[in-house]
Amino acid sequence: MKKLILYTATIILTFIGFYAFGQNDELKGYKIEGDTVVFTFDALEYSKFTQEYTGQVVDFNDLDIENVVVSGEFNLWSRDNWRMKKIGNHTYQLRKSIHDFTDEFSWEFKYVINNAYWAEPSKKDPNIAKATKNGMRMHGVYNLKMYTAYPSENGNASFKLKGFKNAKKVILAGSFNKWDENLFKMNKTEYGWELTLQMKPDIYQYRYIVDGQWMEDPDNPYKTRNEFDEFNSVINIKEYTTFKLRGYTNAQKVVLAGSFNNWDEHELVMRKMDYGWKYVIPLSGGKHHYKFIVDGEWMVDPNNSVKEYDGEGHINSVCMVK
């Protein structure tokens, strides 16, 4: 059995392709703020619009914009469901929860004007992909791409490779970008190479590609053997998660126990607050079962309606970290 060891990067979550993204490249059409995806359409950034049914191409000055819709793989390319709000003379915006999207790494999308005209991105935009129809690439037609992992100076995971100062190019590839060999271009620094990403909480595997040569992270002791009988480095992105038990202010001691600490009855002693009890703990992405122990008595979270049976017939409260 393969042994999996975790490299933990504990963070507070405020929760790309043939183009290599550097640290300062600005992705077009969207950004992620906390747990919200903010889609922004600025008509002045587009020069061509294609009529869906006729293929007619019109210029910006010839198009009277009545409405703008976000259309993509995440909503089955709907032409009318994700309608944007006008926030400026030529600017429209739509805010969606990150939880409205699946755990896929990337989605292609585009903006639709008046439910009929597709706004055409430029091939110079960093986050583009060639559009396809019936499995065939369409010449000169592009979609925008949205990614759950992306370069950000304020991101929650910093990757650093010391040395290799004579290398011409270093790429970061991993399970968070489907092992893309071109996507995440690292930045050269005084000590070597560096790239900071914003990533969803989860356990990821990764490697560096130095001038075409794959290698594990020499400074990360946590790794797992891969199918090539080599090693992938492993990083565990966590999110600080707050557990609260309201009331029970007369209790002497309240403990948080769950699948994240092997149901230890003594380790996570909660802090007494005016409203009750509180404990903050970094957790990996995924589902976690938990209970409170109030003066020795086990109980589910009375303020959390999400509960599940475990394998032994007990009912536990459920916390999802995404």
XYZ file of N, CA, C and O in Angstrom, residues 10-13 201 238-244 256-262 264 267-270 278-285 288-290 292 319 321:
152
model
N -1.498 25.679 6.479
C -2.673 26.139 7.199
C -2.971 27.581 6.825
O -2.112 28.437 6.902
N -4.210 27.871 6.422
C -4.562 29.182 5.896
C -5.933 29.607 6.395
O -6.680 28.814 6.943
N -6.221 30.876 6.207
C -7.595 31.352 6.345
C -8.117 31.557 4.932
O -7.617 32.415 4.203
N -9.099 30.793 4.526
C -9.610 30.852 3.154
C -10.481 32.066 2.951
O -11.434 32.279 3.656
N -9.535 24.520 -0.191
C -8.989 23.542 0.761
C -9.108 22.122 0.226
O -10.176 21.694 -0.196
N -5.639 23.927 4.207
C -6.687 23.890 5.221
C -7.383 25.249 5.354
O -6.850 26.278 4.948
N -8.573 25.200 5.934
C -9.346 26.424 6.189
C -9.663 26.497 7.678
O -10.092 25.516 8.290
N -9.446 27.671 8.265
C -9.836 27.855 9.654
C -11.359 27.813 9.760
O -12.061 28.597 9.114
N -11.862 26.880 10.557
C -13.299 26.635 10.679
C -13.732 26.870 12.121
O -13.095 26.356 13.051
N -14.800 27.638 12.291
C -15.278 27.975 13.633
C -16.474 27.119 14.015
O -17.456 27.034 13.269
N -16.386 26.476 15.170
C -17.497 25.714 15.736
C -18.050 26.495 16.928
O -17.290 26.949 17.789
N -19.371 26.656 16.964
C -20.018 27.384 18.058
C -21.145 26.552 18.654
O -21.937 25.952 17.918
N -14.955 19.782 21.890
C -15.284 19.489 20.499
C -14.569 18.209 20.093
O -13.346 18.086 20.273
N -15.310 17.254 19.571
C -14.712 15.998 19.115
C -15.264 15.658 17.740
O -16.427 15.941 17.444
N -14.426 15.059 16.910
C -14.904 14.731 15.570
C -13.968 13.809 14.819
O -12.948 13.350 15.339
N -14.340 13.561 13.575
C -13.527 12.690 12.723
C -12.164 13.300 12.457
O -11.214 12.585 12.106
N -12.028 14.614 12.610
C -10.770 15.313 12.358
C -9.756 15.140 13.483
O -8.588 15.496 13.321
N -10.181 14.628 14.655
C -9.213 14.373 15.731
C -9.441 13.009 16.380
O -9.146 12.812 17.572
N -9.969 12.071 15.556
C -10.203 10.698 16.034
C -11.109 10.655 17.269
O -10.958 9.795 18.135
N -11.294 12.434 19.883
C -10.624 12.581 21.183
C -11.527 13.357 22.146
O -12.037 14.425 21.807
N -8.963 16.634 23.869
C -8.017 17.514 23.170
C -8.545 18.916 22.929
O -7.895 19.916 23.271
N -9.729 19.054 22.332
C -10.217 20.350 21.857
C -11.215 20.950 22.841
O -12.427 20.899 22.658
N -10.703 21.544 23.900
C -11.543 22.180 24.917
C -11.996 23.535 24.396
O -11.175 24.394 24.036
N -13.302 23.744 24.347
C -13.845 24.961 23.766
C -13.731 26.144 24.727
O -13.665 25.965 25.946
N -16.971 28.271 21.952
C -16.388 28.456 20.625
C -15.043 27.739 20.526
O -14.272 27.691 21.482
N -14.782 27.179 19.307
C -13.459 26.621 19.026
C -13.173 26.796 17.539
O -14.036 26.542 16.696
N -11.950 27.240 17.220
C -11.519 27.448 15.834
C -10.392 26.474 15.527
O -9.410 26.390 16.270
N -10.540 25.741 14.409
C -9.562 24.718 14.067
C -9.360 24.683 12.551
O -10.329 24.838 11.799
N -8.130 24.519 12.068
C -7.916 24.385 10.621
C -8.297 22.987 10.150
O -7.861 21.989 10.721
N -9.125 22.923 9.112
C -9.588 21.632 8.596
C -9.310 21.518 7.102
O -9.386 22.499 6.368
N -9.035 20.306 6.667
C -8.867 20.033 5.244
C -10.219 20.100 4.554
O -11.274 19.977 5.189
N -10.202 20.278 3.235
C -11.443 20.288 2.484
C -12.130 18.940 2.534
O -11.488 17.892 2.617
N -16.690 16.498 7.353
C -16.228 16.144 8.698
C -17.436 15.916 9.608
O -18.382 16.710 9.608
N -17.404 14.849 10.406
C -18.423 14.581 11.419
C -17.928 15.115 12.765
O -16.725 15.046 13.054
N -18.873 15.615 13.589
C -18.452 16.122 14.890
C -19.607 16.092 15.883
O -20.782 15.957 15.516
N -20.427 17.705 20.245
C -19.970 18.421 21.425
C -20.095 17.500 22.639
O -21.012 16.671 22.707
N -19.970 18.911 9.055
C -19.385 20.170 8.621
C -18.700 19.948 7.277
O -17.891 19.017 7.132
N -16.231 21.520 4.416
C -15.224 22.536 4.121
C -14.963 22.507 2.623
O -14.589 21.466 2.086
